[in-house]
Coordinates of C-alpha atoms in Angstrom, one line a residue:
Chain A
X131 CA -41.8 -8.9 100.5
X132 CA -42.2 -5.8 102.4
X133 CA -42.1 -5.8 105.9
X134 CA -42.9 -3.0 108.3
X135 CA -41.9 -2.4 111.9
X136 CA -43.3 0.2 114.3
X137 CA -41.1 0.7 117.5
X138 CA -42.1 1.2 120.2
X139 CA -45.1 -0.8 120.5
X140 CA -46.4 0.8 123.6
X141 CA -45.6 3.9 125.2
X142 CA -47.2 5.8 128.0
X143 CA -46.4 9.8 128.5
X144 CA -47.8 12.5 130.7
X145 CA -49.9 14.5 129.4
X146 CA -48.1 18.0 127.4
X147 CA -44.8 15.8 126.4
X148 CA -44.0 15.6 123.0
X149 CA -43.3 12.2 121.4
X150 CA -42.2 10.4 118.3
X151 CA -43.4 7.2 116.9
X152 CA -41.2 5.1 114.5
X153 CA -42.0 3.3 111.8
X154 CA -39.2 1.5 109.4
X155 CA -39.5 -0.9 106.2
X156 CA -37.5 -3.1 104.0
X157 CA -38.2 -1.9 100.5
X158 CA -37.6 1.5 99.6
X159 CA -40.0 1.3 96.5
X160 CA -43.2 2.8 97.8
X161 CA -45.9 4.9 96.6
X162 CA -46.7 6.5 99.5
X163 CA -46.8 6.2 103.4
X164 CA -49.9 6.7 105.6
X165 CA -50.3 7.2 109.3
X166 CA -53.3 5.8 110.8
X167 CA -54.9 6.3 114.4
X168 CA -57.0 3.5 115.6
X169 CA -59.1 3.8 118.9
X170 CA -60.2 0.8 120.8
X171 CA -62.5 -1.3 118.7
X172 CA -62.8 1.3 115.7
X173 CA -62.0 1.7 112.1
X174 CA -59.0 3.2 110.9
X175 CA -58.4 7.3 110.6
X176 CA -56.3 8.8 108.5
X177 CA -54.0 11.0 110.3
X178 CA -51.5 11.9 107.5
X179 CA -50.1 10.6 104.1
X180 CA -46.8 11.6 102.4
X181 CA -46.3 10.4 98.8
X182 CA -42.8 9.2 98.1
X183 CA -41.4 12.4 96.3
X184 CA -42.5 14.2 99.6
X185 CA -40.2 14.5 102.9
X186 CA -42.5 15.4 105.5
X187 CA -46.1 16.6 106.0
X188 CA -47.7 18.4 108.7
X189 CA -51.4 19.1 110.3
X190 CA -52.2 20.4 113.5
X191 CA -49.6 19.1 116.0
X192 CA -48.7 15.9 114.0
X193 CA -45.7 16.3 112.0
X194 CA -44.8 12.7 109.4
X195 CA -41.5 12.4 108.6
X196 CA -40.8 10.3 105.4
X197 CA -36.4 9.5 104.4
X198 CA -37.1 6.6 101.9
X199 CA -33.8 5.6 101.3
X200 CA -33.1 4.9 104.8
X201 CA -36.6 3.1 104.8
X202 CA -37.7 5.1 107.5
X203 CA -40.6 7.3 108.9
X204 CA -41.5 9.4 112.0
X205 CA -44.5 10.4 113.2
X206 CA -44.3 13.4 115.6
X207 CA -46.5 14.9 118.4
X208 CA -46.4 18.0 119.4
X209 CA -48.0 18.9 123.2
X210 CA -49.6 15.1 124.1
X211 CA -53.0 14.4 125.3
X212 CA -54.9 12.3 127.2
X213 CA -57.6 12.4 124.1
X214 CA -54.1 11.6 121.4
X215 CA -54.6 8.2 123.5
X216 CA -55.0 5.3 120.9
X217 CA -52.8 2.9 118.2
X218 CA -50.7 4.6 115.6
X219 CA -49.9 2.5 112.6
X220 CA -48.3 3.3 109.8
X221 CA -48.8 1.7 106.1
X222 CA -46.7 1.5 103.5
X223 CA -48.6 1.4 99.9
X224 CA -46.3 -0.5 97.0
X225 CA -48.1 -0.9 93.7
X226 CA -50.8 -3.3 94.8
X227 CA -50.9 -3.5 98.5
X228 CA -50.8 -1.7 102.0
X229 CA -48.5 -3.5 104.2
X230 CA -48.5 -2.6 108.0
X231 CA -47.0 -2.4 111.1
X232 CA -48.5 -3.6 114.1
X233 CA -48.6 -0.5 115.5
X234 CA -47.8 1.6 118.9
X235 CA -50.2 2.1 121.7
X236 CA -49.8 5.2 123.0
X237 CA -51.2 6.5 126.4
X238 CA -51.1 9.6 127.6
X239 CA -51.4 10.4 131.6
X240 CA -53.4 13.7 132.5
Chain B
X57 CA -69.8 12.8 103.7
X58 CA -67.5 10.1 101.7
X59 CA -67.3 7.2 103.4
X60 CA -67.1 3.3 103.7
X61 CA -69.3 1.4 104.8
X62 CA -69.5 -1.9 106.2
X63 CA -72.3 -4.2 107.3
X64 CA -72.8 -6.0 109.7
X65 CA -70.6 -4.2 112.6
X66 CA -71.2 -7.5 114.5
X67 CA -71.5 -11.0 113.5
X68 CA -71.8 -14.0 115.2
X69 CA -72.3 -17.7 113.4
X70 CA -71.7 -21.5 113.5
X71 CA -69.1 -22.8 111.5
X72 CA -70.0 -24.2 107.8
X73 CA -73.0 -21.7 107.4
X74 CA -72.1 -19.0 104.4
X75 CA -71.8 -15.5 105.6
X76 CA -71.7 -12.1 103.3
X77 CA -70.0 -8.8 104.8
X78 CA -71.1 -5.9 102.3
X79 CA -68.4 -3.3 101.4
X80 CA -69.6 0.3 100.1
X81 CA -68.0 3.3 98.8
X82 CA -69.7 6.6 97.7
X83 CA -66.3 8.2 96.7
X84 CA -66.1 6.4 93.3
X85 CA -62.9 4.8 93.8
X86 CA -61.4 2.5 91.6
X87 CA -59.6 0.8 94.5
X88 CA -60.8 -1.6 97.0
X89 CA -59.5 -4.1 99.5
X90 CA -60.1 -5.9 102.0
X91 CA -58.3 -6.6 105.5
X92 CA -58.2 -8.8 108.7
X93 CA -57.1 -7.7 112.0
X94 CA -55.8 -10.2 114.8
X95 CA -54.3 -9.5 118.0
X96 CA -50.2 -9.8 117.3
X97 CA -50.4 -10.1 113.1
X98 CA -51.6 -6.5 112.5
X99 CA -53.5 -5.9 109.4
X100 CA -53.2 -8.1 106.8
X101 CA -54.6 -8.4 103.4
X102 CA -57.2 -10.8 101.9
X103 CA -58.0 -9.5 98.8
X104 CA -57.9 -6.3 96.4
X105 CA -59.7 -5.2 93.4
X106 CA -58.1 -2.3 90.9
X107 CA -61.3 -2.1 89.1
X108 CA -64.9 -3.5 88.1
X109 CA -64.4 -7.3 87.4
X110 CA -60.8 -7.3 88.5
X111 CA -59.7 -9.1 91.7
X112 CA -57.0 -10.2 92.9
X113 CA -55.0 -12.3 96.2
X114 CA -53.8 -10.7 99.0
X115 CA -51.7 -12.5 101.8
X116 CA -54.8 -14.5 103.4
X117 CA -57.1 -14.8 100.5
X118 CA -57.6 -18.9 101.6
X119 CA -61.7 -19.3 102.9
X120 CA -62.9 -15.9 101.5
X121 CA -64.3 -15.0 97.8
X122 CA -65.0 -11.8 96.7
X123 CA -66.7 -10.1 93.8
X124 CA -66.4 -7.0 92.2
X125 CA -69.8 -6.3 89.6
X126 CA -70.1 -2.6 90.6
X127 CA -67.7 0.3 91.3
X128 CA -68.9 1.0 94.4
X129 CA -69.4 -2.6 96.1
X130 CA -67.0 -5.1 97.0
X131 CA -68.9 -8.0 99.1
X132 CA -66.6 -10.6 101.4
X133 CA -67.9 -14.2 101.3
X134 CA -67.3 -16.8 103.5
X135 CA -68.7 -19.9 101.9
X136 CA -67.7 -22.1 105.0
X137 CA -66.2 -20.4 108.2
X138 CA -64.5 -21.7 110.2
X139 CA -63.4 -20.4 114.0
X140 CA -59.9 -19.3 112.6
X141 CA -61.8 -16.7 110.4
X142 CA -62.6 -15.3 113.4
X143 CA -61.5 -11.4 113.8
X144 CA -62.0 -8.0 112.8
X145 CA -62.6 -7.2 108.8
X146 CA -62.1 -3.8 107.6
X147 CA -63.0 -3.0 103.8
X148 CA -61.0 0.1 102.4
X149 CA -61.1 2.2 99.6
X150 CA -59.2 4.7 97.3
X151 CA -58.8 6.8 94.3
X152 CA -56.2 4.7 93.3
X153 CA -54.3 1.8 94.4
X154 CA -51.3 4.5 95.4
X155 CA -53.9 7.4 96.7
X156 CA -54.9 7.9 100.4
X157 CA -57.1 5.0 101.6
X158 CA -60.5 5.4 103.3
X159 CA -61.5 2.5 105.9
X160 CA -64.7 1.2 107.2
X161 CA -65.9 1.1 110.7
X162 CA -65.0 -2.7 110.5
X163 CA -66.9 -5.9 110.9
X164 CA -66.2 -8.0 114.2
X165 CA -66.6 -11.6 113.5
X166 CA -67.1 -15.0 115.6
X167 CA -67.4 -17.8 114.1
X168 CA -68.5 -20.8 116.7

């Protein structure tokens, strides 16, 4: 069963800092992985997905890193935000399901 | 605008009495699911359906039913809740089981 692990699960940075969010998982045979930002209370927004033959995938100042052997996945920001302030989580697709991580709460101090 | 979309947003009901949570895509997408939220567990899901008349179990699929008549609805029924069903639902959607998923706003239940 796949399992998924974000690390850290909270982190608070002044605003401007870059940072990187870590997401690992047990079985290399995935379809894709997808990035999600969640704000307080809210759905679920896409921030970036990287199918399996792909190694990284950019848009704006987030930058997702995806080594599948290594089972393991990076999800860069570039120049923080107060307004970048919410959960990340990352997914993992297999053939049928979307397993999780629980997440990382980021803050970010003007 | 493609989008999912869930209703109610808020729910509040007594334990026993049978509660529907609609699920609706415009995006015709074979692909839809279904998902709890509790504090500590993450996301987890209940139950899936590749296509028209084809469900299937997720991980918590005990206390919920679904149904899958149309492409573009997938209803969540509770035919007894109970407080432990209590959380936040999301419904999701994609092209494909393996494409980029869409989620609704979500659906905060309590169940007294």
């Amino acid at each position: 069963k796949q399992e998924v692990t974000q690390i850290p699960a909270a982190l608070s940075v002044p605003e401007g800092e870059n940072l990187v969010l870590n997401c690992s998982f047990t079985d290399s045979a995935i379809y894709n992985l997808q990035w999600f930002r969640q704000d307080p209370g809210k759905g679920l927004t896409s921030l970036l997905l990287i199918q399996s033959s792909q190694r990284e995938q950019t848009s704006g100042r987030l930058n997702a890193s995806l080594d599948k052997s290594s089972g393991r996945s990076t999800l860069y920001i570039a120049a923080s935000q107060p307004g970048d302030s919410a959960t990340y989580l990352c997914a993992v697709q297999g053939s049928n399901d979307m397993r999780f991580g629980a997440g990382t709460r980021l803050t970010v101090k003007p | 605008e493609a989008q999912v979309t869930q209703n109610p947003r808020y729910l509040i009901t007594v334990t026993g009495k049978k509660l529907t949570v609609t699920c609706s895509q415009n995006m015709n997408h074979e692909y839809m699911s279904w998902y709890r939220q509790d504090p500590g567990l993450g996301l987890r899901q209940i139950y899936y359906s590749m296509n028209v008349e084809v469900t299937d179990k997720g991980d918590v699929p005990e206390g919920y039913k679904v149904s899958r008549k149309e492409k573009r609805n997938f209803p969540l029924i509770l035919e007894s809740p109970s407080p432990n069903q209590t959380s936040l639902y999301f419904c999701a959607s994609s092209r494909e089981g393996v494409s980029a998923a869409f989620f609704g706003q979500g659906t905060r239940l309590t169940v007294v």
